mmCIF file of C-alpha atoms in Angstrom:
data_model
loop_
_atom_site.group_PDB
_atom_site.id
_atom_site.type_symbol
_atom_site.label_atom_id
_atom_site.label_comp_id
_atom_site.label_asym_id
_atom_site.label_seq_id
_atom_site.Cartn_x
_atom_site.Cartn_y
_atom_site.Cartn_z
ATOM 1 C CA MET B 1 -4.839 57.997 -2.510
ATOM 2 C CA ARG B 2 -4.753 54.511 -3.996
ATOM 3 C CA ARG B 3 -7.091 51.935 -2.516
ATOM 4 C CA LEU B 4 -6.253 48.275 -2.225
ATOM 5 C CA THR B 5 -8.289 45.578 -3.860
ATOM 6 C CA ILE B 6 -8.496 43.020 -1.101
ATOM 7 C CA THR B 7 -9.638 39.466 -1.794
ATOM 8 C CA PRO B 8 -9.293 36.155 0.049
ATOM 9 C CA GLU B 9 -7.023 34.973 -2.777
ATOM 10 C CA ILE B 10 -4.591 37.841 -2.198
ATOM 11 C CA ALA B 11 -4.510 37.131 1.522
ATOM 12 C CA ALA B 12 -3.897 33.441 0.857
ATOM 13 C CA GLN B 13 -0.958 34.253 -1.414
ATOM 14 C CA LEU B 14 0.583 36.555 1.173
ATOM 15 C CA ILE B 15 0.517 33.974 3.943
ATOM 16 C CA ALA B 16 1.196 30.931 1.771
ATOM 17 C CA ARG B 17 3.698 28.504 3.253
ATOM 18 C CA PRO B 18 5.592 25.683 1.587
ATOM 19 C CA CYS B 19 3.794 22.378 1.916
ATOM 20 C CA VAL B 20 4.200 18.776 0.880
ATOM 21 C CA GLU B 21 3.386 18.182 -2.776
ATOM 22 C CA ARG B 22 2.615 14.659 -3.914
ATOM 23 C CA GLN B 23 2.603 13.355 -7.475
ATOM 24 C CA GLU B 24 -0.598 12.261 -9.151
ATOM 25 C CA GLN B 25 -1.549 8.660 -8.417
ATOM 26 C CA GLN B 26 0.212 6.341 -10.877
ATOM 27 C CA TYR B 27 -0.126 3.013 -9.101
ATOM 28 C CA CYS B 28 -2.933 1.328 -7.212
ATOM 29 C CA ALA B 29 -2.682 0.556 -3.520
ATOM 30 C CA ASP B 30 -3.365 -3.148 -4.116
ATOM 31 C CA ASP B 31 -0.187 -3.436 -6.189
ATOM 32 C CA ALA B 32 1.830 -1.485 -3.609
ATOM 33 C CA LEU B 33 0.533 -3.796 -0.880
ATOM 34 C CA ALA B 34 1.264 -6.955 -2.888
ATOM 35 C CA LEU B 35 4.796 -5.722 -3.546
ATOM 36 C CA ALA B 36 5.240 -4.952 0.165
ATOM 37 C CA VAL B 37 4.226 -8.514 1.060
ATOM 38 C CA GLU B 38 6.748 -10.043 -1.355
ATOM 39 C CA ILE B 39 9.510 -7.753 -0.092
ATOM 40 C CA GLY B 40 8.553 -8.640 3.486
ATOM 41 C CA LYS B 41 8.936 -12.343 2.731
ATOM 42 C CA GLN B 42 12.413 -11.685 1.332
ATOM 43 C CA MET B 43 13.442 -9.613 4.335
ATOM 44 C CA CYS B 44 11.993 -11.867 7.019
ATOM 45 C CA ALA B 45 11.488 -15.609 6.644
ATOM 46 C CA ASP B 46 8.425 -15.701 8.917
ATOM 47 C CA PHE B 47 6.777 -12.565 7.522
ATOM 48 C CA VAL B 48 3.011 -12.855 7.219
ATOM 49 C CA LEU B 49 0.173 -10.444 6.607
ATOM 50 C CA ASP B 50 -2.602 -11.181 9.071
ATOM 51 C CA ALA B 51 -5.505 -9.593 10.925
ATOM 52 C CA ASP B 52 -3.157 -7.734 13.281
ATOM 53 C CA ASN B 53 -0.970 -5.947 10.735
ATOM 54 C CA THR B 54 -3.155 -5.798 7.612
ATOM 55 C CA PRO B 55 -4.909 -2.511 8.554
ATOM 56 C CA ALA B 56 -1.601 -0.672 8.979
ATOM 57 C CA TYR B 57 -0.065 -2.145 5.810
ATOM 58 C CA THR B 58 -3.164 -1.338 3.780
ATOM 59 C CA SER B 59 -3.304 2.244 5.027
ATOM 60 C CA ILE B 60 0.381 2.863 4.349
ATOM 61 C CA ALA B 61 0.070 1.380 0.836
ATOM 62 C CA LYS B 62 -2.762 3.811 0.101
ATOM 63 C CA TRP B 63 -0.815 6.692 1.658
ATOM 64 C CA LEU B 64 2.246 5.872 -0.423
ATOM 65 C CA VAL B 65 0.467 5.971 -3.794
ATOM 66 C CA ASN B 66 -1.595 9.008 -2.806
ATOM 67 C CA GLU B 67 -4.916 7.181 -2.806
ATOM 68 C CA GLN B 68 -7.647 9.035 -0.949
ATOM 69 C CA GLN B 69 -8.940 7.397 2.198
ATOM 70 C CA PRO B 70 -10.944 8.641 5.180
ATOM 71 C CA LYS B 71 -8.975 10.147 8.065
ATOM 72 C CA LEU B 72 -5.619 9.708 6.322
ATOM 73 C CA SER B 73 -3.820 12.545 4.561
ATOM 74 C CA PRO B 74 -1.173 11.967 1.852
ATOM 75 C CA TYR B 75 0.321 15.308 2.899
ATOM 76 C CA LYS B 76 1.173 14.105 6.406
ATOM 77 C CA GLY B 77 3.759 11.610 7.586
ATOM 78 C CA ILE B 78 3.161 8.451 9.611
ATOM 79 C CA TYR B 79 3.152 7.809 13.353
ATOM 80 C CA LEU B 80 3.090 4.028 13.674
ATOM 81 C CA GLN B 81 2.315 2.982 17.238
ATOM 82 C CA GLY B 82 2.193 -0.493 18.701
ATOM 83 C CA ALA B 83 3.607 -2.897 21.254
ATOM 84 C CA THR B 84 7.223 -4.034 21.207
ATOM 85 C CA GLY B 85 8.004 -6.578 18.513
ATOM 86 C CA THR B 86 4.863 -6.121 16.414
ATOM 87 C CA GLY B 87 6.859 -5.276 13.272
ATOM 88 C CA LYS B 88 6.621 -1.478 13.100
ATOM 89 C CA THR B 89 10.197 -0.856 11.991
ATOM 90 C CA ILE B 90 10.293 -3.565 9.327
ATOM 91 C CA CYS B 91 6.968 -2.282 7.996
ATOM 92 C CA LEU B 92 8.369 1.166 7.236
ATOM 93 C CA ASP B 93 11.618 -0.373 5.949
ATOM 94 C CA ILE B 94 9.549 -2.465 3.527
ATOM 95 C CA PHE B 95 7.620 0.544 2.260
ATOM 96 C CA ARG B 96 10.841 2.504 1.840
ATOM 97 C CA THR B 97 11.817 -0.155 -0.717
ATOM 98 C CA VAL B 98 8.353 -0.043 -2.295
ATOM 99 C CA ALA B 99 8.624 3.740 -2.654
ATOM 100 C CA ARG B 100 11.954 3.395 -4.439
ATOM 101 C CA TYR B 101 10.677 0.735 -6.844
ATOM 102 C CA LEU B 102 7.483 2.647 -7.684
ATOM 103 C CA GLN B 103 9.467 5.885 -8.055
ATOM 104 C CA ILE B 104 7.211 7.746 -5.638
ATOM 105 C CA GLU B 105 7.937 11.468 -5.454
ATOM 106 C CA VAL B 106 7.477 14.160 -2.838
ATOM 107 C CA ASN B 107 7.975 17.819 -3.683
ATOM 108 C CA GLY B 108 9.203 16.784 -7.106
ATOM 109 C CA GLU B 109 12.000 14.604 -5.740
ATOM 110 C CA PRO B 110 12.239 10.816 -5.265
ATOM 111 C CA MET B 111 10.791 9.791 -1.911
ATOM 112 C CA ARG B 112 13.873 8.506 -0.125
ATOM 113 C CA TRP B 113 14.181 8.481 3.613
ATOM 114 C CA GLN B 114 16.865 7.796 6.127
ATOM 115 C CA SER B 115 15.734 5.415 8.860
ATOM 116 C CA VAL B 116 17.477 6.096 12.174
ATOM 117 C CA SER B 117 16.796 5.112 15.769
ATOM 118 C CA THR B 118 16.195 7.948 18.207
ATOM 119 C CA ALA B 119 19.049 6.585 20.331
ATOM 120 C CA GLU B 120 21.388 7.034 17.334
ATOM 121 C CA VAL B 121 20.116 10.590 16.900
ATOM 122 C CA CYS B 122 21.065 11.352 20.495
ATOM 123 C CA ASP B 123 24.488 9.726 20.054
ATOM 124 C CA SER B 124 25.064 11.882 16.983
ATOM 125 C CA TYR B 125 24.171 15.031 18.917
ATOM 126 C CA LEU B 126 26.493 13.962 21.726
ATOM 127 C CA GLU B 127 29.378 13.780 19.244
ATOM 128 C CA THR B 128 28.665 16.846 17.101
ATOM 129 C CA GLY B 129 26.335 19.135 19.055
ATOM 130 C CA SER B 130 24.154 19.450 15.938
ATOM 131 C CA THR B 131 20.765 18.079 14.891
ATOM 132 C CA GLU B 132 20.499 19.950 11.600
ATOM 133 C CA GLN B 133 20.557 16.860 9.384
ATOM 134 C CA TYR B 134 17.505 15.512 11.226
ATOM 135 C CA ARG B 135 15.665 18.801 11.443
ATOM 136 C CA ALA B 136 16.039 19.659 7.748
ATOM 137 C CA ALA B 137 15.632 16.253 6.024
ATOM 138 C CA GLN B 138 12.877 16.253 3.387
ATOM 139 C CA VAL B 139 11.664 12.842 4.558
ATOM 140 C CA ILE B 140 12.995 10.941 7.569
ATOM 141 C CA CYS B 141 11.976 7.981 9.701
ATOM 142 C CA PHE B 142 12.673 8.008 13.449
ATOM 143 C CA GLN B 143 12.598 4.518 14.941
ATOM 144 C CA ASP B 144 11.599 3.729 18.515
ATOM 145 C CA LEU B 145 10.581 7.164 19.732
ATOM 146 C CA GLY B 146 10.693 7.009 23.523
ATOM 147 C CA GLY B 147 13.640 4.605 23.607
ATOM 148 C CA GLU B 148 16.249 7.387 23.649
ATOM 149 C CA PRO B 149 17.750 9.188 26.682
ATOM 150 C CA THR B 150 15.465 11.866 28.060
ATOM 151 C CA GLU B 151 18.322 14.373 28.122
ATOM 152 C CA VAL B 152 21.730 14.570 26.466
ATOM 153 C CA LEU B 153 24.577 16.631 27.905
ATOM 154 C CA TYR B 154 26.740 18.491 25.391
ATOM 155 C CA MET B 155 29.275 21.108 26.509
ATOM 156 C CA GLY B 156 27.406 21.701 29.736
ATOM 157 C CA ASN B 157 23.982 22.015 28.113
ATOM 158 C CA ARG B 158 21.269 19.459 28.799
ATOM 159 C CA ARG B 159 18.800 18.965 25.966
ATOM 160 C CA ASN B 160 15.853 16.790 25.143
ATOM 161 C CA VAL B 161 17.096 16.163 21.632
ATOM 162 C CA MET B 162 14.036 14.522 20.098
ATOM 163 C CA ARG B 163 11.697 17.123 21.552
ATOM 164 C CA GLN B 164 13.670 19.876 19.851
ATOM 165 C CA ILE B 165 13.866 18.025 16.539
ATOM 166 C CA LEU B 166 10.152 17.247 16.448
ATOM 167 C CA GLU B 167 9.213 20.817 17.349
ATOM 168 C CA ALA B 168 11.463 22.092 14.550
ATOM 169 C CA ARG B 169 10.039 19.679 11.978
ATOM 170 C CA GLY B 170 6.540 20.688 12.997
ATOM 171 C CA ASP B 171 7.391 24.211 11.841
ATOM 172 C CA HIS B 172 8.206 22.959 8.324
ATOM 173 C CA PRO B 173 5.061 21.701 6.550
ATOM 174 C CA ASP B 174 7.083 20.887 3.431
ATOM 175 C CA THR B 175 8.695 17.885 5.163
ATOM 176 C CA LEU B 176 7.405 14.397 5.950
ATOM 177 C CA THR B 177 8.159 12.722 9.270
ATOM 178 C CA LEU B 178 7.729 8.992 9.862
ATOM 179 C CA ILE B 179 7.904 7.628 13.402
ATOM 180 C CA THR B 180 7.639 4.239 15.090
ATOM 181 C CA SER B 181 6.949 4.123 18.805
ATOM 182 C CA ASN B 182 5.617 2.016 21.644
ATOM 183 C CA ILE B 183 4.019 5.173 23.061
ATOM 184 C CA PRO B 184 0.313 5.577 22.244
ATOM 185 C CA ALA B 185 -0.285 8.925 20.570
ATOM 186 C CA GLU B 186 -2.646 10.019 23.347
ATOM 187 C CA LYS B 187 0.193 9.673 25.886
ATOM 188 C CA LEU B 188 2.846 11.619 23.961
ATOM 189 C CA GLY B 189 2.277 14.704 26.102
ATOM 190 C CA GLN B 190 3.446 12.820 29.175
ATOM 191 C CA TYR B 191 6.810 12.147 27.543
ATOM 192 C CA TYR B 192 7.466 15.161 25.325
ATOM 193 C CA GLY B 193 5.029 17.836 26.440
ATOM 194 C CA ASP B 194 1.801 19.074 24.916
ATOM 195 C CA ARG B 195 3.592 21.106 22.246
ATOM 196 C CA VAL B 196 5.297 18.082 20.693
ATOM 197 C CA ALA B 197 2.177 15.947 21.080
ATOM 198 C CA SER B 198 0.188 18.554 19.188
ATOM 199 C CA ARG B 199 2.842 18.868 16.472
ATOM 200 C CA ILE B 200 2.990 15.121 15.896
ATOM 201 C CA LYS B 201 -0.780 14.890 15.537
ATOM 202 C CA GLN B 202 -0.640 17.828 13.122
ATOM 203 C CA MET B 203 2.132 16.422 10.921
ATOM 204 C CA CYS B 204 1.503 12.660 11.130
ATOM 205 C CA ASN B 205 -1.269 10.202 10.388
ATOM 206 C CA ILE B 206 -1.713 8.043 13.494
ATOM 207 C CA LEU B 207 -1.723 4.309 12.698
ATOM 208 C CA THR B 208 -1.611 1.259 14.944
ATOM 209 C CA MET B 209 0.260 -2.004 14.414
ATOM 210 C CA GLY B 210 -1.805 -4.525 16.308
ATOM 211 C CA GLY B 211 -0.937 -7.828 17.902
ATOM 212 C CA ALA B 212 1.595 -9.108 20.394
ATOM 213 C CA ASP B 213 5.373 -9.501 20.174
ATOM 214 C CA ARG B 214 6.129 -11.505 16.994
ATOM 215 C CA ARG B 215 9.654 -12.238 18.167
ATOM 216 C CA LYS B 216 8.430 -14.728 20.778
#
């Protein structure tokens, strides 16, 4: 009878799952941040980096170029929380442009992401009955989580569309999910259940955009 040679390495290979792979750091976070500021000024005439938004911008710049920092993983996405009008959406739109210019890669492919509001996601499901494009995207940004309908009716079936999408993406560690929301991360369970709250904390770095409504 043959005996198995059992080692931790063999076990690790057997249960290995796909995961996010990031390229080696080629740019410094200071340059990524400076570029973000200049792009922000082009996109918004009154754009300014100040005490309220600097922490989030700095953290995302470091995340983008894969620079190590405490409590922030380059292998997770971003959950950017904050009050209405603090500039969460434009922040991630700015860094989408930075990622393209710096040729950032994820899993060997250019880091490109679709940015879509959760309300649009629900409208799309209402028309097609499918969420596959949102569940399977390598990198995607969901804007304004919590601003969508709680349930969507399609062919007699009521579904919490975003709950299902986020649960599905949580099962795929080789994807990156970016989210903006007015909902504090600690209250996600009240809106989407403990399962989704746990998945978001597992797959996203939690960042806060401080300050009050800049649109006033």
